[in-house]
Amino acid sequence: MTVRVTHLGGPTALIEVGGWRLLTDPTFDPPGRTYAFGWGTSSQKLAGPAVAVDRVGPIDVVLLTHDHHGDNLDDAGRRLLPSAGTVVTTRAGAARLGGNARGLAPWSSTTLVARGRPPIEITATPCRHGPPLSRPIVGDVVGFALRWDGQRHGVLWISGDTVLYGGVRQVADRLPVGLALLHLGGVRFPVTGPLRYTLTARKAVALCQAVRPHTVVPVHYEGWTHFQQSRDVIDREFAAAPRDVRDRIRWLPIGTPTDLET
């Protein structure tokens, strides 16, 4: 089954399939503000969304990898949550948000059901948003694997903000992946020096070699000062990757709906 994906900027993507409209990590604030992430870390937003929040249309489900960082859920995105049918996020995030939020631990699942639409099973996948032992500081994050009938190549996987580690490598062992939305950017902060908090392009190549998705869509690599790898840097790394990785990369034009296979 074909899925339509519109990359709105940052981690935010609209996923349309079988009558469902799902939105990832809603970030709709205008550029210019600096957001604090805790423990002396912060970042300035450099670019706004390709589509304003009031033009996105009705949302059935928000897939929120984590609720406590402004580059994954900003003020305008937070105001959108009550109007969505369901918010799926971490267990800690669901406890903070309340209302229509469902919390998932890694490898637990929930199923979306609505009359006239195919059921979608959502499974949370592991993330570690920083170096070893950083979880108490950076908080819980999850990715999402979406499964519905008619997928030809495998699940639609949203990696979430993560580094490459054993937990995220489990995806290769447990799931066939058709379409992967990979959070990149190689995040780094002055206060913690060389430590990375999201995938670099080189680590993304290694992850793709393990997971072997049919199609890879890079997201969350631009629009903020804490990203250390621009599209040009990522492109060079992907161009030097083995052919079985570089041929799978699909850059989506920001704001343009694109039909993709899963």
Tab-separated table of C-alpha atoms in Angstrom:
chain	number	residue	atom	x	y	z
A	1	MET	CA	0.000	0.000	0.000
A	2	THR	CA	1.240	3.487	-0.849
A	3	VAL	CA	1.709	5.973	1.961
A	4	ARG	CA	1.840	9.741	1.468
A	5	VAL	CA	4.457	11.571	3.526
A	6	THR	CA	4.818	15.351	3.783
A	7	HIS	CA	7.967	16.485	5.581
A	8	LEU	CA	6.969	19.767	7.224
A	9	GLY	CA	10.428	20.493	8.631
A	10	GLY	CA	12.487	19.286	11.573
A	11	PRO	CA	11.058	16.037	12.939
A	12	THR	CA	7.525	16.900	11.824
A	13	ALA	CA	5.955	14.799	9.086
A	14	LEU	CA	2.364	14.201	8.028
A	15	ILE	CA	1.713	10.539	7.208
A	16	GLU	CA	-1.455	9.709	5.284
A	17	VAL	CA	-2.501	6.120	4.685
A	18	GLY	CA	-5.840	4.343	4.352
A	19	GLY	CA	-7.795	7.392	5.458
A	20	TRP	CA	-5.608	7.937	8.547
A	21	ARG	CA	-3.734	11.215	9.113
A	22	LEU	CA	-0.824	10.837	11.506
A	23	LEU	CA	1.568	13.595	12.549
A	24	THR	CA	5.038	13.084	13.999
A	25	ASP	CA	6.611	15.356	16.645
A	26	PRO	CA	4.623	18.555	15.998
A	27	THR	CA	6.799	21.680	15.848
A	28	PHE	CA	5.033	24.760	14.476
A	29	ASP	CA	6.539	27.724	16.331
A	30	PRO	CA	8.061	30.517	14.218
A	31	PRO	CA	11.867	30.807	14.119
A	32	GLY	CA	13.974	33.041	16.346
A	33	ARG	CA	13.375	31.744	19.851
A	34	THR	CA	15.952	29.948	22.002
A	35	TYR	CA	14.721	26.853	23.848
A	36	ALA	CA	16.352	25.418	26.968
A	37	PHE	CA	16.765	21.639	27.061
A	38	GLY	CA	18.099	21.410	30.623
A	39	TRP	CA	21.542	20.919	32.207
A	40	GLY	CA	23.003	23.971	30.459
A	41	THR	CA	21.909	22.964	26.945
A	42	SER	CA	19.841	25.106	24.601
A	43	SER	CA	19.217	25.759	20.918
A	44	GLN	CA	17.779	28.497	18.726
A	45	LYS	CA	15.130	27.671	16.164
A	46	LEU	CA	16.275	28.880	12.738
A	47	ALA	CA	13.420	27.850	10.441
A	48	GLY	CA	9.657	27.640	10.730
A	49	PRO	CA	7.391	24.885	9.395
A	50	ALA	CA	6.615	24.573	5.697
A	51	VAL	CA	2.906	24.523	6.529
A	52	ALA	CA	1.345	26.576	9.309
A	53	VAL	CA	-0.388	24.675	12.077
A	54	ASP	CA	-3.820	26.050	11.114
A	55	ARG	CA	-3.399	24.680	7.582
A	56	VAL	CA	-2.401	21.130	8.457
A	57	GLY	CA	-5.970	19.911	8.746
A	58	PRO	CA	-7.481	17.364	11.122
A	59	ILE	CA	-5.076	14.928	12.767
A	60	ASP	CA	-6.146	11.475	13.926
A	61	VAL	CA	-2.954	10.543	15.747
A	62	VAL	CA	0.160	12.345	16.957
A	63	LEU	CA	3.252	10.150	17.178
A	64	LEU	CA	5.318	11.961	19.788
A	65	THR	CA	8.777	10.484	20.340
A	66	HIS	CA	9.176	12.641	23.468
A	67	ASP	CA	7.410	15.624	24.954
A	68	HIS	CA	10.166	17.367	26.928
A	69	HIS	CA	12.368	18.938	24.207
A	70	GLY	CA	11.189	21.994	22.274
A	71	ASP	CA	12.582	20.748	18.955
A	72	ASN	CA	10.206	17.776	19.117
A	73	LEU	CA	7.212	19.448	20.752
A	74	ASP	CA	7.076	23.236	20.826
A	75	ASP	CA	4.342	25.518	22.133
A	76	ALA	CA	2.248	25.536	18.956
A	77	GLY	CA	2.617	21.774	18.665
A	78	ARG	CA	1.545	21.320	22.274
A	79	ARG	CA	-1.595	23.382	21.655
A	80	LEU	CA	-2.481	21.040	18.777
A	81	LEU	CA	-2.458	17.877	20.920
A	82	PRO	CA	-5.955	18.115	22.444
A	83	SER	CA	-7.529	18.331	18.977
A	84	ALA	CA	-5.879	15.085	17.820
A	85	GLY	CA	-7.801	11.880	18.348
A	86	THR	CA	-4.896	10.149	20.086
A	87	VAL	CA	-1.358	11.003	21.159
A	88	VAL	CA	1.046	8.055	21.345
A	89	THR	CA	4.250	8.726	23.269
A	90	THR	CA	6.475	7.462	26.088
A	91	ARG	CA	4.887	6.290	29.325
A	92	ALA	CA	6.468	9.216	31.187
A	93	GLY	CA	5.229	11.628	28.537
A	94	ALA	CA	1.680	10.258	28.659
A	95	ALA	CA	1.651	10.732	32.425
A	96	ARG	CA	2.695	14.364	31.988
A	97	LEU	CA	0.293	15.093	29.131
A	98	GLY	CA	-2.768	13.185	30.341
A	99	GLY	CA	-5.967	13.471	28.343
A	100	ASN	CA	-5.813	11.607	25.030
A	101	ALA	CA	-2.215	10.355	25.450
A	102	ARG	CA	-1.294	6.660	25.370
A	103	GLY	CA	2.095	5.725	26.796
A	104	LEU	CA	4.237	2.920	25.392
A	105	ALA	CA	7.399	1.303	26.704
A	106	PRO	CA	9.865	-0.029	24.113
A	107	TRP	CA	8.453	-3.068	22.288
A	108	SER	CA	4.945	-2.579	23.637
A	109	SER	CA	2.149	-1.896	21.162
A	110	THR	CA	-1.227	-0.275	20.704
A	111	THR	CA	-3.657	-0.581	17.796
A	112	LEU	CA	-5.563	2.200	16.087
A	113	VAL	CA	-9.053	1.195	15.020
A	114	ALA	CA	-11.696	3.206	13.182
A	115	ARG	CA	-14.647	2.262	10.981
A	116	GLY	CA	-13.778	2.223	7.292
A	117	ARG	CA	-10.006	2.360	7.861
A	118	PRO	CA	-7.383	-0.373	8.138
A	119	PRO	CA	-6.191	-1.043	11.702
A	120	ILE	CA	-2.683	0.264	12.377
A	121	GLU	CA	-0.524	-1.436	14.983
A	122	ILE	CA	1.979	0.951	16.574
A	123	THR	CA	4.965	-0.569	18.344
A	124	ALA	CA	7.390	1.583	20.319
A	125	THR	CA	11.059	0.967	19.485
A	126	PRO	CA	14.069	1.705	21.720
A	127	CYS	CA	15.970	4.997	21.674
A	128	ARG	CA	18.831	6.421	23.693
A	129	HIS	CA	19.019	10.171	23.235
A	130	GLY	CA	22.681	10.504	24.208
A	131	PRO	CA	25.782	8.703	25.481
A	132	PRO	CA	25.731	5.752	27.910
A	133	LEU	CA	24.144	6.523	31.299
A	134	SER	CA	22.554	9.729	29.964
A	135	ARG	CA	18.926	8.603	30.247
A	136	PRO	CA	18.326	10.189	33.697
A	137	ILE	CA	19.410	13.523	32.181
A	138	VAL	CA	17.970	13.408	28.654
A	139	GLY	CA	14.784	11.523	29.542
A	140	ASP	CA	12.845	8.761	27.830
A	141	VAL	CA	12.437	8.676	24.047
A	142	VAL	CA	10.851	6.098	21.752
A	143	GLY	CA	10.640	5.452	18.048
A	144	PHE	CA	7.596	3.950	16.338
A	145	ALA	CA	7.014	1.032	13.981
A	146	LEU	CA	3.695	1.161	12.127
A	147	ARG	CA	2.196	-1.991	10.669
A	148	TRP	CA	-0.952	-2.345	8.553
A	149	ASP	CA	-2.232	-4.865	6.016
A	150	GLY	CA	-0.876	-4.476	2.510
A	151	GLN	CA	2.659	-3.389	3.334
A	152	ARG	CA	4.924	-4.846	0.662
A	153	HIS	CA	8.377	-4.304	2.140
A	154	GLY	CA	7.781	-4.013	5.881
A	155	VAL	CA	6.789	-1.605	8.615
A	156	LEU	CA	7.061	2.158	8.497
A	157	TRP	CA	9.694	2.991	11.121
A	158	ILE	CA	10.292	6.381	12.751
A	159	SER	CA	13.655	6.142	14.494
A	160	GLY	CA	13.156	8.943	17.024
A	161	ASP	CA	16.074	10.905	18.487
A	162	THR	CA	18.716	8.290	19.213
A	163	VAL	CA	22.344	7.403	18.914
A	164	LEU	CA	23.482	4.068	17.538
A	165	TYR	CA	23.483	1.510	20.359
A	166	GLY	CA	22.308	-2.017	21.107
A	167	GLY	CA	18.696	-1.069	21.738
A	168	VAL	CA	18.115	0.558	18.371
A	169	ARG	CA	20.002	-2.274	16.656
A	170	GLN	CA	17.256	-4.607	17.921
A	171	VAL	CA	15.045	-3.237	15.155
A	172	ALA	CA	17.163	-5.176	12.652
A	173	ASP	CA	16.504	-8.420	14.519
A	174	ARG	CA	12.819	-7.928	15.201
A	175	LEU	CA	11.268	-6.002	12.309
A	176	PRO	CA	11.341	-5.939	8.507
A	177	VAL	CA	11.472	-2.226	7.629
A	178	GLY	CA	10.006	-0.865	4.422
A	179	LEU	CA	10.153	2.905	4.920
A	180	ALA	CA	12.382	4.499	7.579
A	181	LEU	CA	12.206	8.110	8.731
A	182	LEU	CA	15.639	8.614	10.311
A	183	HIS	CA	16.332	11.426	12.785
A	184	LEU	CA	19.821	12.697	11.972
A	185	GLY	CA	21.839	15.877	12.586
A	186	GLY	CA	24.595	14.649	14.925
A	187	VAL	CA	23.408	16.857	17.803
A	188	ARG	CA	26.142	18.218	20.064
A	189	PHE	CA	26.252	20.943	22.744
A	190	PRO	CA	29.206	23.098	23.877
A	191	VAL	CA	28.689	22.187	27.528
A	192	THR	CA	29.229	18.463	26.837
A	193	GLY	CA	31.966	18.755	24.214
A	194	PRO	CA	32.198	15.916	21.694
A	195	LEU	CA	29.286	13.856	23.047
A	196	ARG	CA	26.562	13.178	20.486
A	197	TYR	CA	22.819	13.039	21.154
A	198	THR	CA	21.463	11.924	17.766
A	199	LEU	CA	22.716	9.938	14.800
A	200	THR	CA	25.553	11.226	12.686
A	201	ALA	CA	25.442	10.361	8.992
A	202	ARG	CA	28.189	7.777	9.454
A	203	LYS	CA	26.280	6.050	12.251
A	204	ALA	CA	23.120	6.230	10.146
A	205	VAL	CA	24.913	4.348	7.366
A	206	ALA	CA	25.863	1.621	9.852
A	207	LEU	CA	22.283	1.447	11.126
A	208	CYS	CA	20.915	1.177	7.582
A	209	GLN	CA	23.348	-1.644	6.828
A	210	ALA	CA	21.942	-3.499	9.823
A	211	VAL	CA	18.235	-2.727	9.357
A	212	ARG	CA	18.223	-2.731	5.523
A	213	PRO	CA	15.108	-0.579	4.972
A	214	HIS	CA	13.685	-0.390	1.469
A	215	THR	CA	13.587	3.437	1.568
A	216	VAL	CA	15.249	5.910	3.950
A	217	VAL	CA	13.902	9.439	4.426
A	218	PRO	CA	16.190	11.763	6.441
A	219	VAL	CA	14.403	14.101	8.868
A	220	HIS	CA	15.305	16.308	11.835
A	221	TYR	CA	18.678	17.443	10.509
A	222	GLU	CA	18.040	21.185	9.993
A	223	GLY	CA	16.386	24.263	11.398
A	224	TRP	CA	18.139	24.450	14.797
A	225	THR	CA	21.557	25.603	15.979
A	226	HIS	CA	22.292	22.381	17.885
A	227	PHE	CA	22.458	20.316	14.702
A	228	GLN	CA	26.075	19.755	13.720
A	229	GLN	CA	25.589	18.044	10.354
A	230	SER	CA	23.791	19.837	7.539
A	231	ARG	CA	22.261	18.159	4.512
A	232	ASP	CA	25.488	18.767	2.556
A	233	VAL	CA	27.541	16.892	5.166
A	234	ILE	CA	25.002	14.078	5.325
A	235	ASP	CA	24.865	13.886	1.522
A	236	ARG	CA	28.642	13.445	1.289
A	237	GLU	CA	28.598	10.631	3.811
A	238	PHE	CA	25.720	8.877	2.072
A	239	ALA	CA	27.417	9.297	-1.317
A	240	ALA	CA	30.456	7.444	0.046
A	241	ALA	CA	28.321	4.666	1.558
A	242	PRO	CA	27.953	1.221	-0.017
A	243	ARG	CA	25.493	1.170	-2.881
A	244	ASP	CA	22.943	-0.865	-0.932
A	245	VAL	CA	22.618	2.121	1.421
A	246	ARG	CA	23.002	5.136	-0.865
A	247	ASP	CA	20.453	3.835	-3.362
A	248	ARG	CA	17.826	3.710	-0.612
A	249	ILE	CA	18.079	7.385	0.422
A	250	ARG	CA	15.134	9.604	-0.540
A	251	TRP	CA	15.248	13.302	0.352
A	252	LEU	CA	11.749	14.736	0.452
A	253	PRO	CA	11.161	18.339	-0.669
A	254	ILE	CA	10.001	20.197	2.423
A	255	GLY	CA	6.259	20.792	2.377
A	256	THR	CA	5.519	18.659	-0.690
A	257	PRO	CA	3.346	15.524	-0.311
A	258	THR	CA	5.236	12.497	-1.660
A	259	ASP	CA	3.889	8.998	-2.290
A	260	LEU	CA	6.163	6.185	-1.086
A	261	GLU	CA	5.992	2.407	-0.830
A	262	THR	CA	6.112	0.477	2.412
